[in-house]
Amino acid sequence: MKNIIYKKYTKKQMLNIIQNDAFLFVETNLGDNYIIKKQDLSDFIVLEALRTGHIAELKIYVPGIDEPVITTFGWFLNKANPILREEIIERLILLQTTNIKPQKVKIFDNEEFIKFNKKQMGIENGKVKNFDKFYKKYKVA
């Protein structure tokens, strides 16, 4: 499956996700950077492991929190925020231990994303507008 190529969201789709859904920043040890919908995380972890021959190490971040909320090696979780882990673990184990194939995942177009202004990115007064709604629960006190 090394020939996995991710399709990209349109600008309109990205703006809709930013305003109405949770998204994550993914950094790999191979120099790749992605932005994905939170609901796609389990499938993305498995797809990246398959795409890279299980050597990818991922660091997953949420907007407004500087530390990774999950780190992986291949498709295994290394360190994980317990709340986010609970949200994804059932699907991740299912993908790891059965013949169920991961769903296709779309990614943000990073070049378009960096062109968005603060209002489009949902940043108000230096803070992510939907932080409390989508991300606050992952913040370690």
PDB file of C-alpha atoms in Angstrom:
ATOM      1  CA  MET A   1       0.000   0.000   0.000  1.00  0.00           C
ATOM      2  CA  LYS A   2       2.963   2.323  -0.310  1.00  0.00           C
ATOM      3  CA  ASN A   3       1.267   4.074  -3.225  1.00  0.00           C
ATOM      4  CA  ILE A   4      -1.293   5.808  -0.995  1.00  0.00           C
ATOM      5  CA  ILE A   5      -1.967   9.324  -2.215  1.00  0.00           C
ATOM      6  CA  TYR A   6      -4.245  11.467  -0.103  1.00  0.00           C
ATOM      7  CA  LYS A   7      -6.877  13.590  -1.803  1.00  0.00           C
ATOM      8  CA  LYS A   8      -7.121  17.176  -0.566  1.00  0.00           C
ATOM      9  CA  TYR A   9     -10.064  19.160   0.680  1.00  0.00           C
ATOM     10  CA  THR A  10     -11.124  22.211  -1.282  1.00  0.00           C
ATOM     11  CA  LYS A  11     -10.697  25.644   0.269  1.00  0.00           C
ATOM     12  CA  LYS A  12     -14.427  25.776   1.022  1.00  0.00           C
ATOM     13  CA  GLN A  13     -14.335  22.332   2.676  1.00  0.00           C
ATOM     14  CA  MET A  14     -11.314  23.322   4.792  1.00  0.00           C
ATOM     15  CA  LEU A  15     -13.026  26.492   5.990  1.00  0.00           C
ATOM     16  CA  ASN A  16     -16.143  24.503   6.865  1.00  0.00           C
ATOM     17  CA  ILE A  17     -14.079  22.021   8.900  1.00  0.00           C
ATOM     18  CA  ILE A  18     -12.198  24.812  10.690  1.00  0.00           C
ATOM     19  CA  GLN A  19     -15.459  26.470  11.692  1.00  0.00           C
ATOM     20  CA  ASN A  20     -17.578  23.391  12.459  1.00  0.00           C
ATOM     21  CA  ASP A  21     -15.387  20.419  13.264  1.00  0.00           C
ATOM     22  CA  ALA A  22     -12.214  19.377  15.034  1.00  0.00           C
ATOM     23  CA  PHE A  23      -8.998  19.015  13.078  1.00  0.00           C
ATOM     24  CA  LEU A  24      -5.504  17.871  13.961  1.00  0.00           C
ATOM     25  CA  PHE A  25      -1.970  18.705  12.911  1.00  0.00           C
ATOM     26  CA  VAL A  26       0.228  15.698  12.145  1.00  0.00           C
ATOM     27  CA  GLU A  27       4.007  15.797  11.951  1.00  0.00           C
ATOM     28  CA  THR A  28       6.013  12.741  10.889  1.00  0.00           C
ATOM     29  CA  ASN A  29       9.616  11.772  11.476  1.00  0.00           C
ATOM     30  CA  LEU A  30       9.882  11.526   7.665  1.00  0.00           C
ATOM     31  CA  GLY A  31       9.333  15.268   7.235  1.00  0.00           C
ATOM     32  CA  ASP A  32       5.675  15.140   6.219  1.00  0.00           C
ATOM     33  CA  ASN A  33       3.101  17.487   7.726  1.00  0.00           C
ATOM     34  CA  TYR A  34      -0.622  16.948   7.432  1.00  0.00           C
ATOM     35  CA  ILE A  35      -3.834  18.470   8.690  1.00  0.00           C
ATOM     36  CA  ILE A  36      -6.708  16.009   9.057  1.00  0.00           C
ATOM     37  CA  LYS A  37     -10.169  15.808  10.554  1.00  0.00           C
ATOM     38  CA  LYS A  38     -10.110  14.382  14.065  1.00  0.00           C
ATOM     39  CA  GLN A  39     -12.641  11.700  13.148  1.00  0.00           C
ATOM     40  CA  ASP A  40     -10.156  10.291  10.606  1.00  0.00           C
ATOM     41  CA  LEU A  41      -7.327   9.803  13.097  1.00  0.00           C
ATOM     42  CA  SER A  42      -7.490   6.004  13.522  1.00  0.00           C
ATOM     43  CA  ASP A  43      -7.681   5.417   9.783  1.00  0.00           C
ATOM     44  CA  PHE A  44      -4.898   7.931   9.144  1.00  0.00           C
ATOM     45  CA  ILE A  45      -2.563   6.265  11.653  1.00  0.00           C
ATOM     46  CA  VAL A  46      -3.051   2.907   9.926  1.00  0.00           C
ATOM     47  CA  LEU A  47      -2.748   4.366   6.414  1.00  0.00           C
ATOM     48  CA  GLU A  48       0.497   6.161   7.305  1.00  0.00           C
ATOM     49  CA  ALA A  49       1.897   2.979   8.845  1.00  0.00           C
ATOM     50  CA  LEU A  50       1.049   1.023   5.700  1.00  0.00           C
ATOM     51  CA  ARG A  51       2.290   3.784   3.387  1.00  0.00           C
ATOM     52  CA  THR A  52       5.670   3.947   5.113  1.00  0.00           C
ATOM     53  CA  GLY A  53       6.237   0.274   5.878  1.00  0.00           C
ATOM     54  CA  HIS A  54       5.470   0.826   9.571  1.00  0.00           C
ATOM     55  CA  ILE A  55       8.416   3.152  10.142  1.00  0.00           C
ATOM     56  CA  ALA A  56       6.517   6.420  10.452  1.00  0.00           C
ATOM     57  CA  GLU A  57       6.486   8.054  13.832  1.00  0.00           C
ATOM     58  CA  LEU A  58       3.649  10.520  14.167  1.00  0.00           C
ATOM     59  CA  LYS A  59       3.163  13.445  16.491  1.00  0.00           C
ATOM     60  CA  ILE A  60      -0.434  14.629  16.587  1.00  0.00           C
ATOM     61  CA  TYR A  61      -1.297  18.109  17.825  1.00  0.00           C
ATOM     62  CA  VAL A  62      -4.558  19.961  18.417  1.00  0.00           C
ATOM     63  CA  PRO A  63      -4.856  23.708  17.822  1.00  0.00           C
ATOM     64  CA  GLY A  64      -3.999  25.716  20.919  1.00  0.00           C
ATOM     65  CA  ILE A  65      -1.963  23.005  22.691  1.00  0.00           C
ATOM     66  CA  ASP A  66       1.803  22.991  22.197  1.00  0.00           C
ATOM     67  CA  GLU A  67       2.531  19.390  23.190  1.00  0.00           C
ATOM     68  CA  PRO A  68       1.489  16.406  21.070  1.00  0.00           C
ATOM     69  CA  VAL A  69      -1.728  14.742  22.237  1.00  0.00           C
ATOM     70  CA  ILE A  70      -0.657  11.450  20.653  1.00  0.00           C
ATOM     71  CA  THR A  71       2.616  10.026  19.439  1.00  0.00           C
ATOM     72  CA  THR A  72       2.873   6.777  17.489  1.00  0.00           C
ATOM     73  CA  PHE A  73       5.373   4.313  16.149  1.00  0.00           C
ATOM     74  CA  GLY A  74       3.975   2.573  13.093  1.00  0.00           C
ATOM     75  CA  TRP A  75       0.339   2.001  13.922  1.00  0.00           C
ATOM     76  CA  PHE A  76       0.934   1.621  17.654  1.00  0.00           C
ATOM     77  CA  LEU A  77       0.261   4.398  20.133  1.00  0.00           C
ATOM     78  CA  ASN A  78       3.331   5.483  22.037  1.00  0.00           C
ATOM     79  CA  LYS A  79       1.960   8.223  24.286  1.00  0.00           C
ATOM     80  CA  ALA A  80      -1.631   9.364  24.181  1.00  0.00           C
ATOM     81  CA  ASN A  81      -3.896  11.831  25.876  1.00  0.00           C
ATOM     82  CA  PRO A  82      -6.282   9.475  27.730  1.00  0.00           C
ATOM     83  CA  ILE A  83      -9.427  11.208  26.466  1.00  0.00           C
ATOM     84  CA  LEU A  84      -8.369  11.183  22.813  1.00  0.00           C
ATOM     85  CA  ARG A  85      -7.084   7.626  23.188  1.00  0.00           C
ATOM     86  CA  GLU A  86     -10.485   6.525  24.447  1.00  0.00           C
ATOM     87  CA  GLU A  87     -12.149   8.229  21.467  1.00  0.00           C
ATOM     88  CA  ILE A  88     -10.058   6.426  18.834  1.00  0.00           C
ATOM     89  CA  ILE A  89      -8.919   3.142  20.368  1.00  0.00           C
ATOM     90  CA  GLU A  90     -11.883   0.964  19.390  1.00  0.00           C
ATOM     91  CA  ARG A  91     -11.556   1.800  15.690  1.00  0.00           C
ATOM     92  CA  LEU A  92      -7.743   1.602  15.781  1.00  0.00           C
ATOM     93  CA  ILE A  93      -7.770  -1.886  17.324  1.00  0.00           C
ATOM     94  CA  LEU A  94     -10.404  -3.008  14.826  1.00  0.00           C
ATOM     95  CA  LEU A  95      -8.193  -1.871  11.937  1.00  0.00           C
ATOM     96  CA  GLN A  96      -5.113  -3.498  13.463  1.00  0.00           C
ATOM     97  CA  THR A  97      -6.660  -6.873  14.283  1.00  0.00           C
ATOM     98  CA  THR A  98      -9.201  -7.617  11.547  1.00  0.00           C
ATOM     99  CA  ASN A  99      -9.382  -7.603   7.785  1.00  0.00           C
ATOM    100  CA  ILE A 100     -11.302  -4.327   7.814  1.00  0.00           C
ATOM    101  CA  LYS A 101      -9.593  -1.851   5.510  1.00  0.00           C
ATOM    102  CA  PRO A 102      -9.020   1.749   6.610  1.00  0.00           C
ATOM    103  CA  GLN A 103     -11.300   4.330   5.079  1.00  0.00           C
ATOM    104  CA  LYS A 104      -9.875   6.829   2.636  1.00  0.00           C
ATOM    105  CA  VAL A 105      -8.732   9.991   4.360  1.00  0.00           C
ATOM    106  CA  LYS A 106      -8.605  13.463   2.892  1.00  0.00           C
ATOM    107  CA  ILE A 107      -6.043  16.005   4.032  1.00  0.00           C
ATOM    108  CA  PHE A 108      -5.918  19.768   4.078  1.00  0.00           C
ATOM    109  CA  ASP A 109      -4.024  21.541   1.337  1.00  0.00           C
ATOM    110  CA  ASN A 110      -1.211  23.009   3.463  1.00  0.00           C
ATOM    111  CA  GLU A 111      -0.349  25.683   0.912  1.00  0.00           C
ATOM    112  CA  GLU A 112      -3.947  26.947   0.936  1.00  0.00           C
ATOM    113  CA  PHE A 113      -4.218  26.624   4.716  1.00  0.00           C
ATOM    114  CA  ILE A 114      -1.273  28.941   5.398  1.00  0.00           C
ATOM    115  CA  LYS A 115      -2.886  31.597   3.193  1.00  0.00           C
ATOM    116  CA  PHE A 116      -5.948  31.816   5.439  1.00  0.00           C
ATOM    117  CA  ASN A 117      -6.195  34.919   7.593  1.00  0.00           C
ATOM    118  CA  LYS A 118      -6.819  34.729  11.339  1.00  0.00           C
ATOM    119  CA  LYS A 119     -10.566  35.136  10.946  1.00  0.00           C
ATOM    120  CA  GLN A 120     -10.735  32.306   8.411  1.00  0.00           C
ATOM    121  CA  MET A 121      -8.634  30.117  10.717  1.00  0.00           C
ATOM    122  CA  GLY A 122     -11.073  30.781  13.535  1.00  0.00           C
ATOM    123  CA  ILE A 123      -8.630  32.754  15.646  1.00  0.00           C
ATOM    124  CA  GLU A 124     -10.108  35.506  17.797  1.00  0.00           C
ATOM    125  CA  ASN A 125      -8.089  37.504  20.326  1.00  0.00           C
ATOM    126  CA  GLY A 126      -5.116  35.188  19.803  1.00  0.00           C
ATOM    127  CA  LYS A 127      -7.144  32.076  20.694  1.00  0.00           C
ATOM    128  CA  VAL A 128      -8.763  29.387  18.559  1.00  0.00           C
ATOM    129  CA  LYS A 129     -12.448  30.337  18.475  1.00  0.00           C
ATOM    130  CA  ASN A 130     -13.740  26.792  18.956  1.00  0.00           C
ATOM    131  CA  PHE A 131     -11.033  25.757  21.437  1.00  0.00           C
ATOM    132  CA  ASP A 132     -13.440  25.196  24.329  1.00  0.00           C
ATOM    133  CA  LYS A 133     -15.887  23.258  22.154  1.00  0.00           C
ATOM    134  CA  PHE A 134     -13.436  20.947  20.380  1.00  0.00           C
ATOM    135  CA  TYR A 135     -10.050  20.929  22.110  1.00  0.00           C
ATOM    136  CA  LYS A 136     -10.180  22.068  25.756  1.00  0.00           C
ATOM    137  CA  LYS A 137     -10.836  18.540  27.028  1.00  0.00           C
ATOM    138  CA  TYR A 138      -7.382  17.475  25.786  1.00  0.00           C
ATOM    139  CA  LYS A 139      -5.494  20.174  27.670  1.00  0.00           C
ATOM    140  CA  VAL A 140      -3.495  18.795  30.578  1.00  0.00           C
ATOM    141  CA  ALA A 141      -3.945  20.950  33.662  1.00  0.00           C
TER     142      ALA A 141
END
